Coordinates of C-alpha atoms in Angstrom, one line a residue:
M364 CA -3.4 17.6 20.2
S365 CA 0.0 15.9 19.8
A366 CA 1.3 15.4 16.3
V367 CA 1.8 11.8 15.1
V368 CA 4.9 11.3 13.1
V369 CA 6.5 8.5 11.1
T370 CA 10.0 7.5 12.2
G371 CA 10.6 4.3 10.4
L372 CA 9.8 2.8 6.9
G373 CA 10.0 -0.8 5.7
V374 CA 9.4 -1.4 2.0
T375 CA 8.9 -4.6 0.0
A376 CA 8.0 -3.7 -3.6
P377 CA 8.3 -5.3 -7.1
N378 CA 10.9 -2.7 -8.1
G379 CA 12.9 -2.7 -4.9
L380 CA 13.5 -4.5 -1.6
G381 CA 14.2 -2.0 1.1
V382 CA 13.7 1.7 1.2
Q383 CA 16.9 2.6 -0.6
D384 CA 16.5 0.2 -3.5
Y385 CA 12.9 1.0 -4.0
W386 CA 13.5 4.8 -3.9
E387 CA 16.3 4.7 -6.4
A388 CA 14.3 2.5 -8.8
T389 CA 11.3 4.7 -8.5
L390 CA 13.2 7.9 -9.2
A391 CA 14.8 6.2 -12.2
G392 CA 11.4 5.1 -13.6
K393 CA 12.3 1.4 -13.2
S394 CA 9.3 -0.9 -13.4
G395 CA 8.8 -4.2 -11.6
I396 CA 5.9 -5.3 -13.8
G397 CA 6.3 -8.3 -16.1
R398 CA 4.9 -11.7 -17.0
I399 CA 4.0 -13.8 -14.0
T400 CA 6.7 -16.3 -13.0
R401 CA 5.2 -17.7 -9.8
F402 CA 2.9 -20.0 -11.9
D403 CA 2.1 -20.5 -15.6
P404 CA -0.3 -17.7 -16.5
S405 CA -0.9 -18.8 -20.1
Q406 CA -4.4 -20.1 -19.5
Y407 CA -5.6 -16.8 -17.9
P408 CA -6.7 -13.7 -19.7
A409 CA -4.4 -11.5 -17.6
R410 CA -0.8 -12.5 -17.4
L411 CA 1.1 -9.5 -16.0
A412 CA 1.9 -8.7 -12.4
G413 CA 4.3 -6.8 -10.2
E414 CA 6.2 -9.6 -8.6
I415 CA 8.9 -9.1 -6.0
P416 CA 12.1 -10.8 -7.3
G417 CA 14.9 -12.3 -5.3
F418 CA 13.1 -12.5 -1.9
A419 CA 14.3 -15.4 0.1
A420 CA 12.5 -15.5 3.4
E421 CA 15.0 -17.9 4.9
E422 CA 17.7 -15.2 4.7
H423 CA 15.6 -12.9 6.9
L424 CA 13.5 -15.1 9.2
P425 CA 14.0 -18.0 11.6
S426 CA 13.2 -21.4 10.0
R427 CA 10.5 -22.2 12.5
L428 CA 8.4 -19.4 11.0
L429 CA 8.5 -20.6 7.4
P430 CA 6.1 -23.6 7.7
Q431 CA 3.4 -21.5 9.4
T432 CA 3.4 -18.4 7.2
D433 CA 2.2 -17.3 3.8
R434 CA 4.4 -15.3 1.5
M435 CA 2.4 -12.2 2.4
T436 CA 3.3 -12.6 6.1
R437 CA 6.9 -13.3 5.4
L438 CA 7.2 -10.1 3.5
A439 CA 5.3 -8.3 6.2
L440 CA 7.6 -9.6 9.0
V441 CA 10.7 -8.5 7.1
A442 CA 9.1 -5.1 6.4
A443 CA 8.3 -4.7 10.1
D444 CA 11.9 -5.6 11.0
W445 CA 13.3 -3.0 8.6
A446 CA 10.8 -0.3 9.8
L447 CA 11.7 -0.8 13.4
E448 CA 15.4 -0.8 12.6
D449 CA 15.0 2.3 10.5
A450 CA 13.2 4.0 13.4
G451 CA 16.0 3.0 15.8
I452 CA 13.5 1.2 18.1
R453 CA 14.4 -2.0 20.0
P454 CA 11.0 -3.5 21.1
Q455 CA 12.7 -5.3 24.0
D456 CA 13.6 -2.0 25.5
L457 CA 9.9 -0.8 25.7
P458 CA 7.0 -2.1 27.9
D459 CA 5.2 -4.7 25.8
S460 CA 1.8 -3.0 26.5
S461 CA 3.0 0.3 25.0
M462 CA 3.5 -1.1 21.5
G463 CA 0.7 -2.0 19.0
V464 CA 0.3 -3.3 15.5
V465 CA -2.4 -2.2 13.0
T466 CA -2.3 -3.6 9.5
A467 CA -4.7 -3.9 6.6
S468 CA -5.3 -6.9 4.4
S469 CA -7.3 -7.4 1.2
S470 CA -7.0 -11.1 0.5
G471 CA -5.2 -12.8 3.4
G472 CA -2.8 -15.7 2.8
F473 CA -4.2 -17.0 -0.4
E474 CA -1.2 -19.0 -1.5
F475 CA -0.9 -20.8 1.8
G476 CA -4.6 -21.6 1.6
Q477 CA -4.3 -22.9 -1.9
G478 CA -1.6 -25.3 -0.9
E479 CA -3.6 -26.7 2.0
L480 CA -6.7 -27.1 -0.2
Q481 CA -4.7 -29.0 -2.7
A482 CA -3.3 -31.2 0.0
L483 CA -6.9 -31.9 1.2
W484 CA -8.3 -32.8 -2.2
S485 CA -5.3 -34.8 -3.4
R486 CA -4.0 -36.5 -0.3
G487 CA -6.7 -36.3 2.5
S488 CA -7.5 -34.2 5.6
Q489 CA -4.6 -35.7 7.6
Y490 CA -2.2 -33.8 5.3
V491 CA -3.7 -30.4 6.0
S492 CA -1.4 -28.3 8.2
A493 CA -2.7 -27.1 11.6
Y494 CA -1.3 -23.7 10.5
Q495 CA -4.1 -23.4 8.0
S496 CA -6.3 -22.3 10.9
F497 CA -4.6 -18.9 10.9
A498 CA -2.1 -18.6 8.1
W499 CA -4.8 -17.5 5.6
F500 CA -6.5 -15.1 7.9
Y501 CA -6.7 -11.4 7.3
A502 CA -5.4 -10.6 10.8
V503 CA -2.4 -12.9 10.6
N504 CA 0.2 -10.1 9.8
S505 CA -0.8 -8.1 12.8
G506 CA -0.7 -11.2 14.9
Q507 CA 2.7 -12.5 13.7
I508 CA 4.4 -9.1 13.9
S509 CA 3.1 -8.6 17.5
I510 CA 4.3 -12.0 18.5
R511 CA 7.7 -11.6 17.0
H512 CA 8.3 -8.3 18.7
G513 CA 6.4 -8.9 22.0
M514 CA 3.9 -6.1 21.2
K515 CA 0.9 -6.5 23.4
G516 CA -0.7 -3.1 23.1
P517 CA -3.7 -2.3 20.9
S518 CA -3.6 -4.3 17.7
S519 CA -6.1 -4.8 14.9
V520 CA -6.6 -5.4 11.2
V521 CA -8.7 -3.3 8.7
V522 CA -10.3 -4.9 5.6
S523 CA -11.4 -2.3 3.0
D524 CA -9.4 -3.5 -0.1
Q525 CA -7.0 -0.8 -1.5
A526 CA -8.3 1.9 0.9
G527 CA -7.4 -0.3 3.9
G528 CA -3.8 0.7 4.1
L529 CA -4.7 4.3 4.8
D530 CA -7.5 3.3 7.2
A531 CA -4.9 1.2 9.1
V532 CA -2.5 4.1 9.5
A533 CA -5.4 6.3 10.6
Q534 CA -6.3 3.8 13.3
A535 CA -2.7 3.7 14.4
R536 CA -2.7 7.5 14.6
R537 CA -5.7 7.3 16.9
Q538 CA -4.0 4.7 19.2
I539 CA -0.9 7.0 19.5
R540 CA -3.2 9.9 20.5
K541 CA -4.7 7.7 23.1
G542 CA -1.3 7.0 24.6
T543 CA 0.2 4.0 22.9
A544 CA 4.0 4.7 22.5
V545 CA 4.7 3.0 19.2
V546 CA 2.5 1.5 16.5
V547 CA 3.7 -0.5 13.5
S548 CA 1.1 0.1 10.7
G549 CA 0.5 -0.2 7.0
A550 CA 0.0 -3.3 4.9
V551 CA 1.6 -5.9 2.7
D552 CA -0.5 -8.1 0.3
A553 CA 0.6 -11.0 -1.9
S554 CA -1.8 -13.3 -3.7
I555 CA -0.1 -14.1 -7.0
C556 CA -1.1 -17.7 -7.2
P557 CA -3.8 -19.4 -9.3
W558 CA -6.5 -19.3 -6.6
G559 CA -5.7 -15.6 -5.8
W560 CA -5.5 -14.8 -9.5
V561 CA -8.9 -16.1 -10.2
A562 CA -10.3 -14.0 -7.4
Q563 CA -8.7 -10.9 -8.8
L564 CA -9.9 -11.6 -12.3
A565 CA -13.5 -11.8 -10.9
A566 CA -13.5 -8.0 -10.4
Q567 CA -13.1 -7.6 -14.2
R568 CA -10.7 -4.6 -13.7
L569 CA -7.4 -6.2 -14.8
T570 CA -5.8 -5.4 -18.1
T571 CA -5.3 -8.2 -20.5
R572 CA -2.4 -6.6 -22.4
D573 CA 0.9 -8.5 -22.5
E574 CA 3.4 -5.6 -23.0
P575 CA 4.3 -4.2 -19.6
S576 CA 5.0 -0.7 -20.9
Q577 CA 1.5 -0.6 -22.5
A578 CA -0.5 -2.3 -19.8
Y579 CA -1.2 -0.1 -16.8
L580 CA -2.1 3.3 -18.1
P581 CA -4.2 5.4 -15.6
F582 CA -5.7 8.6 -17.0
D583 CA -4.5 7.6 -20.5
A584 CA -6.9 7.3 -23.4
A585 CA -5.7 3.7 -23.8
A586 CA -6.5 2.8 -20.1
D587 CA -8.3 -0.6 -19.9
G588 CA -7.5 -1.9 -16.5
Y589 CA -4.7 -2.3 -14.0
V590 CA -1.9 -4.7 -13.3
P591 CA -2.0 -6.3 -9.8
G592 CA 1.1 -6.6 -7.7
E593 CA 2.5 -7.8 -4.4
G594 CA 4.2 -6.0 -1.5
G595 CA 3.6 -2.8 0.3
A596 CA 5.1 -0.9 3.2
L597 CA 5.0 -0.8 7.0
L598 CA 5.5 2.4 9.0
V599 CA 6.5 3.1 12.5
L600 CA 4.3 5.8 14.1
E601 CA 4.9 7.6 17.4
S602 CA 4.1 11.0 18.9
E603 CA 6.3 13.9 17.9
E604 CA 7.3 14.4 21.6
S605 CA 8.5 10.8 21.8
A606 CA 10.5 11.0 18.6
R607 CA 12.1 14.3 19.7
S608 CA 12.9 13.0 23.1
R609 CA 15.0 10.2 21.7
D610 CA 16.4 12.4 18.9
A611 CA 14.9 10.2 16.2
R612 CA 14.9 11.1 12.5
V613 CA 11.3 12.1 11.5
Y614 CA 10.1 11.5 8.0
G615 CA 7.0 13.6 8.5
E616 CA 3.7 14.0 10.2
V617 CA 0.4 12.1 9.5
A618 CA -1.5 15.4 9.4
G619 CA -4.9 14.5 8.1
Y620 CA -7.2 11.7 7.2
A621 CA -10.8 11.0 6.1
A622 CA -12.8 8.1 4.7
T623 CA -16.1 8.1 2.8
F624 CA -18.3 5.5 1.1
D625 CA -19.7 5.8 -2.4
P626 CA -23.6 5.8 -2.6
A627 CA -25.4 2.9 -4.2
P628 CA -25.4 2.8 -8.0
G629 CA -28.4 4.6 -9.5
S630 CA -28.9 6.7 -6.4
G631 CA -28.1 9.9 -8.3
R632 CA -25.7 11.0 -5.5
P633 CA -22.1 11.9 -6.3
P634 CA -19.1 9.6 -5.5
G635 CA -17.5 10.1 -2.2
L636 CA -13.9 10.7 -3.2
R637 CA -14.1 14.5 -3.4
R638 CA -15.7 14.6 0.1
A639 CA -12.9 12.4 1.5
I640 CA -10.3 14.9 0.2
E641 CA -12.1 17.9 1.7
L642 CA -12.5 16.2 5.0
A643 CA -8.9 15.2 5.1
L644 CA -7.9 18.8 4.5
A645 CA -10.2 19.9 7.3
D646 CA -8.7 17.3 9.6
A647 CA -5.2 18.6 8.8
R648 CA -6.4 22.3 9.1
M649 CA -5.0 22.9 5.7
D650 CA -6.4 24.5 2.5
A651 CA -6.1 23.0 -1.0
D652 CA -3.3 25.5 -1.8
D653 CA -1.2 24.0 1.0
I654 CA -0.9 20.6 -0.8
D655 CA 2.2 20.3 -3.0
V656 CA 1.5 16.9 -4.6
V657 CA -1.2 14.3 -4.9
F658 CA -0.5 10.6 -5.1
C659 CA -3.4 9.1 -7.0
D660 CA -5.3 5.9 -6.6
A661 CA -4.9 5.4 -10.4
A662 CA -7.4 2.7 -11.1
A663 CA -6.8 2.7 -14.9
D664 CA -10.5 2.1 -15.5
P665 CA -11.9 4.9 -17.7
E666 CA -14.9 5.6 -15.4
L667 CA -12.9 5.4 -12.2
D668 CA -10.2 7.6 -13.7
R669 CA -12.9 10.1 -14.6
I670 CA -14.2 10.2 -11.1
E671 CA -10.8 10.7 -9.5
S672 CA -9.7 13.3 -12.1
E673 CA -12.9 15.3 -11.5
A674 CA -12.5 15.1 -7.7
I675 CA -9.0 16.4 -7.8
T676 CA -9.9 19.1 -10.3
A677 CA -12.9 20.1 -8.2
V678 CA -10.7 20.6 -5.1
F679 CA -7.5 22.0 -6.6
G680 CA -8.7 23.4 -9.9
P681 CA -7.6 22.4 -13.5
Y682 CA -3.9 21.6 -13.5
G683 CA -3.8 23.1 -10.0
V684 CA -1.5 20.6 -8.2
P685 CA 1.2 18.1 -9.4
V686 CA -0.2 14.6 -9.6
T687 CA 1.7 11.3 -9.7
A688 CA 1.1 7.6 -9.7
P689 CA 4.4 5.8 -9.0
K690 CA 2.4 2.6 -8.7
T691 CA 2.5 2.4 -12.5
M692 CA 6.0 0.8 -11.7
T693 CA 4.7 -1.7 -9.2
G694 CA 1.1 -2.5 -10.1
R695 CA -1.7 -2.0 -7.6
L696 CA -0.7 -3.8 -4.5
Y697 CA -4.2 -3.9 -3.0
S698 CA -4.0 -3.0 0.8
G699 CA -0.2 -2.6 0.4
A700 CA -0.6 0.1 -2.3
A701 CA -1.5 3.1 -0.2
P702 CA 1.1 2.6 2.6
L703 CA 3.7 2.3 -0.2
D704 CA 2.4 5.6 -1.5
L705 CA 2.6 7.1 2.0
A706 CA 6.2 5.9 2.2
T707 CA 7.0 7.3 -1.2
A708 CA 5.4 10.6 -0.3
L709 CA 7.5 10.9 2.9
L710 CA 10.6 10.2 0.8
S711 CA 9.5 12.9 -1.6
L712 CA 9.2 15.3 1.3
R713 CA 12.7 14.3 2.6
D714 CA 14.4 14.7 -0.7
G715 CA 12.3 17.5 -2.3
V716 CA 11.4 15.6 -5.4
I717 CA 8.2 14.1 -6.9
P718 CA 8.6 10.7 -8.5
P719 CA 7.2 10.1 -12.0
T720 CA 4.3 8.2 -13.5
V721 CA 5.7 6.0 -16.2
H722 CA 4.4 5.2 -19.7
V723 CA 1.3 7.4 -19.4
T724 CA 0.1 10.2 -21.7
P725 CA -2.9 11.8 -20.0
A726 CA -6.0 12.1 -22.1
P727 CA -7.1 15.8 -22.6
E728 CA -10.3 15.3 -20.6
H729 CA -8.2 14.8 -17.5
T730 CA -7.1 18.3 -16.5
L731 CA -4.3 17.0 -14.3
D732 CA -0.7 18.2 -14.0
L733 CA 0.7 14.7 -14.2
V734 CA 4.3 14.2 -13.3
A735 CA 5.3 11.9 -16.2
D736 CA 8.4 10.2 -17.4
R737 CA 10.9 11.9 -15.0
P738 CA 11.0 13.2 -11.5
R739 CA 10.1 16.8 -10.7
E740 CA 12.3 18.7 -8.2
T741 CA 9.8 21.1 -6.7
G742 CA 10.7 20.7 -3.0
P743 CA 7.3 19.4 -1.8
R744 CA 6.5 19.9 1.9
S745 CA 3.1 18.2 1.9
A746 CA 1.4 15.4 0.1
L747 CA -2.1 14.0 -0.3
V748 CA -2.5 10.2 -0.8
L749 CA -5.7 8.8 -2.3
A750 CA -7.0 5.2 -2.2
R751 CA -10.2 3.5 -3.2
G752 CA -11.3 0.0 -2.4
H753 CA -13.6 -2.2 -4.5
G754 CA -17.2 -1.8 -3.4
G755 CA -17.1 2.0 -2.7
F756 CA -14.4 2.7 -0.1
N757 CA -12.6 6.0 -0.4
S758 CA -9.7 7.2 1.9
A759 CA -7.5 10.2 1.8
A760 CA -4.5 10.9 4.0
I761 CA -2.2 13.9 4.2
V762 CA 1.5 13.8 5.3
R763 CA 3.6 16.9 5.8
A764 CA 7.2 17.7 6.7
S765 CA 7.7 18.4 10.3
A766 CA 8.7 21.8 11.4

């Protein structure tokens, strides 16, 4: 079966816009987490977020798109532009039916929806934009990217919270194997607005600490919740044959994937994360010893951290594989988190270095070889990326350097 490879990356992250800025910041341990600036958070119990600074959509997109798009979609459109450019692909040079888009979404366009609801309540229905009919919708990023680039091949959206980004890339891989030439895939989320913030607080998993360096601490004895963020990554996928035929630069292969679902609470059955790891290894035809680094889901919830730590240890052994969580510098980006981890993993394979997990001192009960404080130059050739969504979703993906 033909290998599916990644030839383009587009990154929008709280600690860097674009691949180069993001990668330099990540290797330097630069955090993008701080007090919320997009609205006054003082009345809320959680006040920190990973916001993307300095993003001016009008500098990147035509003015006609601005009234009809949420911030999430604007970021996604720019990330898609950058990913296609990075891949050296001009969509106008390809048959429109040979190109597809598969994205994930966790919340949709919350900020746009909030604005329209405020207009409805304060001014009346005649002031509600017709664009509200789609700008809030989960599938809007797939739709707007496909329209912008004339991509009329298989397109879809996946909704499984933080696991969705890996699920979307897996769906893109399936479409490539079925004959689609190019698929733009991944996810970007952005719902740092009062309405979106209340929805995130409802999960009761956000930290309420105010010091950024002491807030998001997965696997630490002081872990008490995560910091949300905005952004993510979009990837360009194509067959290895296609990439080689046009002499494209290849970041790596999407070698394995699996998804499981946790059993109902009280069932007595084990969580599904370990099984997802094992199935992804089987899909890639790899053994645990073949994995050089694990990019963790890193929930920073004591129970969820325990489950992830135990799953990793069960498969790889105590301290059996380097583990990292660079999302401690960005916050958890919901559906955008795992694609950003995939992009980070591919950059790790390219440069032979594992990025650090910042501010965390792992508790002794977590027998993990955590890459903390500074990068580790171990020359990784393969990486496992883990993601879990609220409600029981588990996904695992493996990327490896192309031969």
